[in-house]
Amino acid sequence: AQSVAQPEDQVNVAEGNPLTVKCTYSVSGNPYLFWYVQYPNRGLQFLLKYITGDNLVKGSYGFEAEFNKSQTSFHLKKPSALVSDSALYFCAVRDEGGATNKLIFGTGTLLAVQP
Amino acid sequence: DAGVTQSPTHLIKTRGQQVTLRCSPKSGHDTVSWYQQALGQGPQFIFQYYEEEERQRGNFPDRFSGHQFPNYSSELNVNALLLGDSALYLCASSFADSSPLHFGNGTRLTVT
């Protein structure tokens, strides 16, 4: 069964420094991968997706993600972190087995950006 | 253009009671999915509704049921509440099988 793993519960970075939030995936076919962000007591906001094409995907709020098939990874990146980026980040993969756009989420990574 | 709206925002229930949560999808969307997000966890898929029918179901007991109305809005019903049902319940909408999903802000259910 397909899955995603987020190996870090928390990532700490200083404002202005580059950030990376890691995600690895396990699928049998071609992956449809997503990143979402969740602010306290809010729902999930879509950041970006990879379906096919360029391995570097650009998304909202200056975020980008790099798809690496050989390493089965889809890490989220941003060149310069902002304090306002502090939030919970989820990686997700679209379920291959069903006929729907069901997503399977990772456990989330809390990003803390210090001023 | 209103996004996905959910009501109520917070709810406190007692074990054994029943609860109904409501969701209105984003304008133009016809498919509604429900997810349960327990504290410290990622969202878990409960089920999806399209054309007023349940299309796919996750690993949740029959105590969890749903409905979709002709205007595409949806309800999630949970019977015989357990303490473990305490969670943030998220509604997500889309147009058919398109991506990405658009999420509402959720309903925080506390079972005491």
PDB file of N, CA and C in Angstrom, chain B residues 44-104:
ATOM      1  N   GLN B  44      -6.958  11.486   8.329  1.00  0.00           N
ATOM      2  CA  GLN B  44      -7.279  10.136   7.865  1.00  0.00           C
ATOM      3  C   GLN B  44      -8.601  10.181   7.098  1.00  0.00           C
ATOM      4  N   PHE B  45      -8.626   9.557   5.924  1.00  0.00           N
ATOM      5  CA  PHE B  45      -9.798   9.566   5.056  1.00  0.00           C
ATOM      6  C   PHE B  45     -10.933   8.765   5.661  1.00  0.00           C
ATOM      7  N   ILE B  46     -12.121   9.397   5.720  1.00  0.00           N
ATOM      8  CA  ILE B  46     -13.298   8.681   6.226  1.00  0.00           C
ATOM      9  C   ILE B  46     -14.112   8.147   5.050  1.00  0.00           C
ATOM     10  N   PHE B  47     -14.591   9.056   4.197  1.00  0.00           N
ATOM     11  CA  PHE B  47     -15.297   8.667   2.982  1.00  0.00           C
ATOM     12  C   PHE B  47     -15.436   9.851   2.049  1.00  0.00           C
ATOM     13  N   GLN B  48     -15.925   9.548   0.835  1.00  0.00           N
ATOM     14  CA  GLN B  48     -16.149  10.567  -0.175  1.00  0.00           C
ATOM     15  C   GLN B  48     -17.541  10.401  -0.780  1.00  0.00           C
ATOM     16  N   TYR B  49     -18.172  11.541  -1.064  1.00  0.00           N
ATOM     17  CA  TYR B  49     -19.479  11.549  -1.687  1.00  0.00           C
ATOM     18  C   TYR B  49     -19.438  12.268  -3.024  1.00  0.00           C
ATOM     19  N   TYR B  50     -20.110  11.660  -3.983  1.00  0.00           N
ATOM     20  CA  TYR B  50     -20.237  12.228  -5.323  1.00  0.00           C
ATOM     21  C   TYR B  50     -21.584  11.810  -5.869  1.00  0.00           C
ATOM     22  N   GLU B  51     -22.316  12.742  -6.441  1.00  0.00           N
ATOM     23  CA  GLU B  51     -23.663  12.463  -6.971  1.00  0.00           C
ATOM     24  C   GLU B  51     -24.532  11.770  -5.918  1.00  0.00           C
ATOM     25  N   GLU B  52     -24.397  12.258  -4.697  1.00  0.00           N
ATOM     26  CA  GLU B  52     -25.221  11.822  -3.560  1.00  0.00           C
ATOM     27  C   GLU B  52     -24.976  10.364  -3.158  1.00  0.00           C
ATOM     28  N   GLU B  53     -23.875   9.796  -3.644  1.00  0.00           N
ATOM     29  CA  GLU B  53     -23.547   8.417  -3.304  1.00  0.00           C
ATOM     30  C   GLU B  53     -22.163   8.361  -2.638  1.00  0.00           C
ATOM     31  N   GLU B  54     -22.000   7.431  -1.730  1.00  0.00           N
ATOM     32  CA  GLU B  54     -20.683   7.204  -1.128  1.00  0.00           C
ATOM     33  C   GLU B  54     -19.834   6.436  -2.132  1.00  0.00           C
ATOM     34  N   ARG B  55     -18.710   7.025  -2.533  1.00  0.00           N
ATOM     35  CA  ARG B  55     -17.902   6.422  -3.599  1.00  0.00           C
ATOM     36  C   ARG B  55     -16.754   5.574  -3.050  1.00  0.00           C
ATOM     37  N   GLN B  56     -16.219   6.003  -1.933  1.00  0.00           N
ATOM     38  CA  GLN B  56     -15.108   5.269  -1.345  1.00  0.00           C
ATOM     39  C   GLN B  56     -15.132   5.489   0.148  1.00  0.00           C
ATOM     40  N   ARG B  57     -14.705   4.502   0.879  1.00  0.00           N
ATOM     41  CA  ARG B  57     -14.743   4.578   2.337  1.00  0.00           C
ATOM     42  C   ARG B  57     -13.402   4.151   2.890  1.00  0.00           C
ATOM     43  N   GLY B  58     -12.960   4.860   3.913  1.00  0.00           N
ATOM     44  CA  GLY B  58     -11.741   4.484   4.609  1.00  0.00           C
ATOM     45  C   GLY B  58     -12.034   3.475   5.701  1.00  0.00           C
ATOM     46  N   ASN B  59     -11.049   3.255   6.543  1.00  0.00           N
ATOM     47  CA  ASN B  59     -11.152   2.237   7.585  1.00  0.00           C
ATOM     48  C   ASN B  59     -11.834   2.800   8.829  1.00  0.00           C
ATOM     49  N   PHE B  60     -13.092   3.094   8.711  1.00  0.00           N
ATOM     50  CA  PHE B  60     -13.885   3.629   9.822  1.00  0.00           C
ATOM     51  C   PHE B  60     -15.125   2.765   9.998  1.00  0.00           C
ATOM     52  N   PRO B  61     -15.553   2.610  11.253  1.00  0.00           N
ATOM     53  CA  PRO B  61     -16.724   1.743  11.507  1.00  0.00           C
ATOM     54  C   PRO B  61     -18.008   2.350  10.965  1.00  0.00           C
ATOM     55  N   ASP B  62     -19.047   1.497  10.967  1.00  0.00           N
ATOM     56  CA  ASP B  62     -20.351   1.925  10.446  1.00  0.00           C
ATOM     57  C   ASP B  62     -20.996   3.023  11.287  1.00  0.00           C
ATOM     58  N   ARG B  63     -20.448   3.281  12.455  1.00  0.00           N
ATOM     59  CA  ARG B  63     -20.976   4.394  13.265  1.00  0.00           C
ATOM     60  C   ARG B  63     -20.810   5.731  12.525  1.00  0.00           C
ATOM     61  N   PHE B  64     -19.878   5.741  11.599  1.00  0.00           N
ATOM     62  CA  PHE B  64     -19.648   6.942  10.788  1.00  0.00           C
ATOM     63  C   PHE B  64     -20.464   6.793   9.492  1.00  0.00           C
ATOM     64  N   SER B  65     -21.338   7.733   9.266  1.00  0.00           N
ATOM     65  CA  SER B  65     -22.140   7.704   8.053  1.00  0.00           C
ATOM     66  C   SER B  65     -22.244   9.113   7.499  1.00  0.00           C
ATOM     67  N   GLY B  66     -22.678   9.209   6.264  1.00  0.00           N
ATOM     68  CA  GLY B  66     -22.743  10.516   5.649  1.00  0.00           C
ATOM     69  C   GLY B  66     -23.891  10.635   4.685  1.00  0.00           C
ATOM     70  N   HIS B  67     -23.969  11.831   4.157  1.00  0.00           N
ATOM     71  CA  HIS B  67     -25.020  12.105   3.189  1.00  0.00           C
ATOM     72  C   HIS B  67     -24.570  13.280   2.338  1.00  0.00           C
ATOM     73  N   GLN B  68     -24.959  13.255   1.077  1.00  0.00           N
ATOM     74  CA  GLN B  68     -24.738  14.415   0.219  1.00  0.00           C
ATOM     75  C   GLN B  68     -26.076  14.839  -0.367  1.00  0.00           C
ATOM     76  N   PHE B  69     -26.316  16.126  -0.378  1.00  0.00           N
ATOM     77  CA  PHE B  69     -27.583  16.673  -0.840  1.00  0.00           C
ATOM     78  C   PHE B  69     -27.462  17.120  -2.300  1.00  0.00           C
ATOM     79  N   PRO B  70     -28.625  17.364  -2.951  1.00  0.00           N
ATOM     80  CA  PRO B  70     -28.576  17.774  -4.363  1.00  0.00           C
ATOM     81  C   PRO B  70     -27.764  19.036  -4.613  1.00  0.00           C
ATOM     82  N   ASN B  71     -27.630  19.897  -3.615  1.00  0.00           N
ATOM     83  CA  ASN B  71     -26.826  21.124  -3.803  1.00  0.00           C
ATOM     84  C   ASN B  71     -25.344  20.877  -3.501  1.00  0.00           C
ATOM     85  N   TYR B  72     -24.964  19.617  -3.356  1.00  0.00           N
ATOM     86  CA  TYR B  72     -23.585  19.143  -3.141  1.00  0.00           C
ATOM     87  C   TYR B  72     -23.107  19.287  -1.698  1.00  0.00           C
ATOM     88  N   SER B  73     -23.857  19.944  -0.829  1.00  0.00           N
ATOM     89  CA  SER B  73     -23.451  20.012   0.567  1.00  0.00           C
ATOM     90  C   SER B  73     -23.523  18.617   1.179  1.00  0.00           C
ATOM     91  N   SER B  74     -22.904  18.476   2.328  1.00  0.00           N
ATOM     92  CA  SER B  74     -22.768  17.130   2.901  1.00  0.00           C
ATOM     93  C   SER B  74     -22.863  17.184   4.411  1.00  0.00           C
ATOM     94  N   GLU B  75     -23.240  16.067   4.979  1.00  0.00           N
ATOM     95  CA  GLU B  75     -23.250  15.886   6.426  1.00  0.00           C
ATOM     96  C   GLU B  75     -22.453  14.639   6.785  1.00  0.00           C
ATOM     97  N   LEU B  76     -21.799  14.729   7.934  1.00  0.00           N
ATOM     98  CA  LEU B  76     -21.137  13.581   8.532  1.00  0.00           C
ATOM     99  C   LEU B  76     -21.851  13.292   9.843  1.00  0.00           C
ATOM    100  N   ASN B  77     -22.297  12.068  10.021  1.00  0.00           N
ATOM    101  CA  ASN B  77     -22.967  11.653  11.247  1.00  0.00           C
ATOM    102  C   ASN B  77     -22.109  10.613  11.955  1.00  0.00           C
ATOM    103  N   VAL B  78     -21.999  10.782  13.258  1.00  0.00           N
ATOM    104  CA  VAL B  78     -21.296   9.789  14.060  1.00  0.00           C
ATOM    105  C   VAL B  78     -22.225   9.374  15.202  1.00  0.00           C
ATOM    106  N   ASN B  79     -22.514   8.086  15.284  1.00  0.00           N
ATOM    107  CA  ASN B  79     -23.383   7.553  16.330  1.00  0.00           C
ATOM    108  C   ASN B  79     -22.554   6.940  17.456  1.00  0.00           C
ATOM    109  N   ALA B  80     -23.198   6.808  18.607  1.00  0.00           N
ATOM    110  CA  ALA B  80     -22.574   6.124  19.750  1.00  0.00           C
ATOM    111  C   ALA B  80     -21.151   6.610  19.976  1.00  0.00           C
ATOM    112  N   LEU B  81     -21.009   7.887  20.197  1.00  0.00           N
ATOM    113  CA  LEU B  81     -19.691   8.516  20.300  1.00  0.00           C
ATOM    114  C   LEU B  81     -18.823   7.863  21.367  1.00  0.00           C
ATOM    115  N   LEU B  82     -17.551   7.734  21.012  1.00  0.00           N
ATOM    116  CA  LEU B  82     -16.524   7.236  21.920  1.00  0.00           C
ATOM    117  C   LEU B  82     -15.540   8.364  22.207  1.00  0.00           C
ATOM    118  N   LEU B  83     -14.815   8.224  23.310  1.00  0.00           N
ATOM    119  CA  LEU B  83     -13.811   9.235  23.638  1.00  0.00           C
ATOM    120  C   LEU B  83     -12.816   9.390  22.492  1.00  0.00           C
ATOM    121  N   GLY B  84     -12.506   8.278  21.839  1.00  0.00           N
ATOM    122  CA  GLY B  84     -11.537   8.277  20.749  1.00  0.00           C
ATOM    123  C   GLY B  84     -12.008   8.980  19.495  1.00  0.00           C
ATOM    124  N   ASP B  85     -13.278   9.368  19.463  1.00  0.00           N
ATOM    125  CA  ASP B  85     -13.777  10.116  18.305  1.00  0.00           C
ATOM    126  C   ASP B  85     -13.427  11.597  18.402  1.00  0.00           C
ATOM    127  N   SER B  86     -12.881  11.999  19.522  1.00  0.00           N
ATOM    128  CA  SER B  86     -12.461  13.401  19.683  1.00  0.00           C
ATOM    129  C   SER B  86     -11.372  13.711  18.667  1.00  0.00           C
ATOM    130  N   ALA B  87     -11.611  14.715  17.842  1.00  0.00           N
ATOM    131  CA  ALA B  87     -10.687  15.018  16.746  1.00  0.00           C
ATOM    132  C   ALA B  87     -11.170  16.271  16.024  1.00  0.00           C
ATOM    133  N   LEU B  88     -10.350  16.719  15.089  1.00  0.00           N
ATOM    134  CA  LEU B  88     -10.747  17.761  14.147  1.00  0.00           C
ATOM    135  C   LEU B  88     -11.281  17.056  12.905  1.00  0.00           C
ATOM    136  N   TYR B  89     -12.500  17.359  12.515  1.00  0.00           N
ATOM    137  CA  TYR B  89     -13.093  16.742  11.346  1.00  0.00           C
ATOM    138  C   TYR B  89     -13.046  17.749  10.194  1.00  0.00           C
ATOM    139  N   LEU B  90     -12.378  17.339   9.142  1.00  0.00           N
ATOM    140  CA  LEU B  90     -12.140  18.207   8.001  1.00  0.00           C
ATOM    141  C   LEU B  90     -12.972  17.762   6.811  1.00  0.00           C
ATOM    142  N   CYS B  91     -13.566  18.733   6.166  1.00  0.00           N
ATOM    143  CA  CYS B  91     -14.278  18.503   4.931  1.00  0.00           C
ATOM    144  C   CYS B  91     -13.419  19.055   3.795  1.00  0.00           C
ATOM    145  N   ALA B  92     -13.367  18.338   2.701  1.00  0.00           N
ATOM    146  CA  ALA B  92     -12.611  18.787   1.533  1.00  0.00           C
ATOM    147  C   ALA B  92     -13.481  18.636   0.294  1.00  0.00           C
ATOM    148  N   SER B  93     -13.378  19.570  -0.617  1.00  0.00           N
ATOM    149  CA  SER B  93     -14.171  19.477  -1.835  1.00  0.00           C
ATOM    150  C   SER B  93     -13.289  19.540  -3.079  1.00  0.00           C
ATOM    151  N   SER B  94     -13.845  19.061  -4.173  1.00  0.00           N
ATOM    152  CA  SER B  94     -13.162  19.100  -5.461  1.00  0.00           C
ATOM    153  C   SER B  94     -14.206  18.998  -6.553  1.00  0.00           C
ATOM    154  N   PHE B  95     -13.750  19.227  -7.781  1.00  0.00           N
ATOM    155  CA  PHE B  95     -14.615  18.972  -8.926  1.00  0.00           C
ATOM    156  C   PHE B  95     -14.284  17.577  -9.418  1.00  0.00           C
ATOM    157  N   ALA B  96     -15.191  16.655  -9.244  1.00  0.00           N
ATOM    158  CA  ALA B  96     -14.972  15.248  -9.603  1.00  0.00           C
ATOM    159  C   ALA B  96     -13.668  14.762  -8.971  1.00  0.00           C
ATOM    160  N   ASP B  97     -12.788  14.156  -9.791  1.00  0.00           N
ATOM    161  CA  ASP B  97     -11.547  13.593  -9.263  1.00  0.00           C
ATOM    162  C   ASP B  97     -10.368  14.534  -9.396  1.00  0.00           C
ATOM    163  N   SER B  98     -10.650  15.792  -9.638  1.00  0.00           N
ATOM    164  CA  SER B  98      -9.547  16.719  -9.864  1.00  0.00           C
ATOM    165  C   SER B  98      -8.770  16.962  -8.575  1.00  0.00           C
ATOM    166  N   SER B  99      -7.591  17.476  -8.738  1.00  0.00           N
ATOM    167  CA  SER B  99      -6.742  17.860  -7.603  1.00  0.00           C
ATOM    168  C   SER B  99      -6.325  19.305  -7.781  1.00  0.00           C
ATOM    169  N   PRO B 100      -6.053  20.041  -6.725  1.00  0.00           N
ATOM    170  CA  PRO B 100      -5.990  19.535  -5.350  1.00  0.00           C
ATOM    171  C   PRO B 100      -7.342  19.570  -4.650  1.00  0.00           C
ATOM    172  N   LEU B 101      -7.386  18.947  -3.470  1.00  0.00           N
ATOM    173  CA  LEU B 101      -8.535  19.102  -2.607  1.00  0.00           C
ATOM    174  C   LEU B 101      -8.471  20.461  -1.918  1.00  0.00           C
ATOM    175  N   HIS B 102      -9.647  21.041  -1.689  1.00  0.00           N
ATOM    176  CA  HIS B 102      -9.757  22.297  -0.949  1.00  0.00           C
ATOM    177  C   HIS B 102     -10.420  21.980   0.383  1.00  0.00           C
ATOM    178  N   PHE B 103      -9.764  22.361   1.471  1.00  0.00           N
ATOM    179  CA  PHE B 103     -10.241  22.007   2.803  1.00  0.00           C
ATOM    180  C   PHE B 103     -10.930  23.170   3.491  1.00  0.00           C
ATOM    181  N   GLY B 104     -11.922  22.823   4.319  1.00  0.00           N
ATOM    182  CA  GLY B 104     -12.499  23.784   5.229  1.00  0.00           C
ATOM    183  C   GLY B 104     -11.655  23.884   6.489  1.00  0.00           C
TER     184      GLY B 104
END
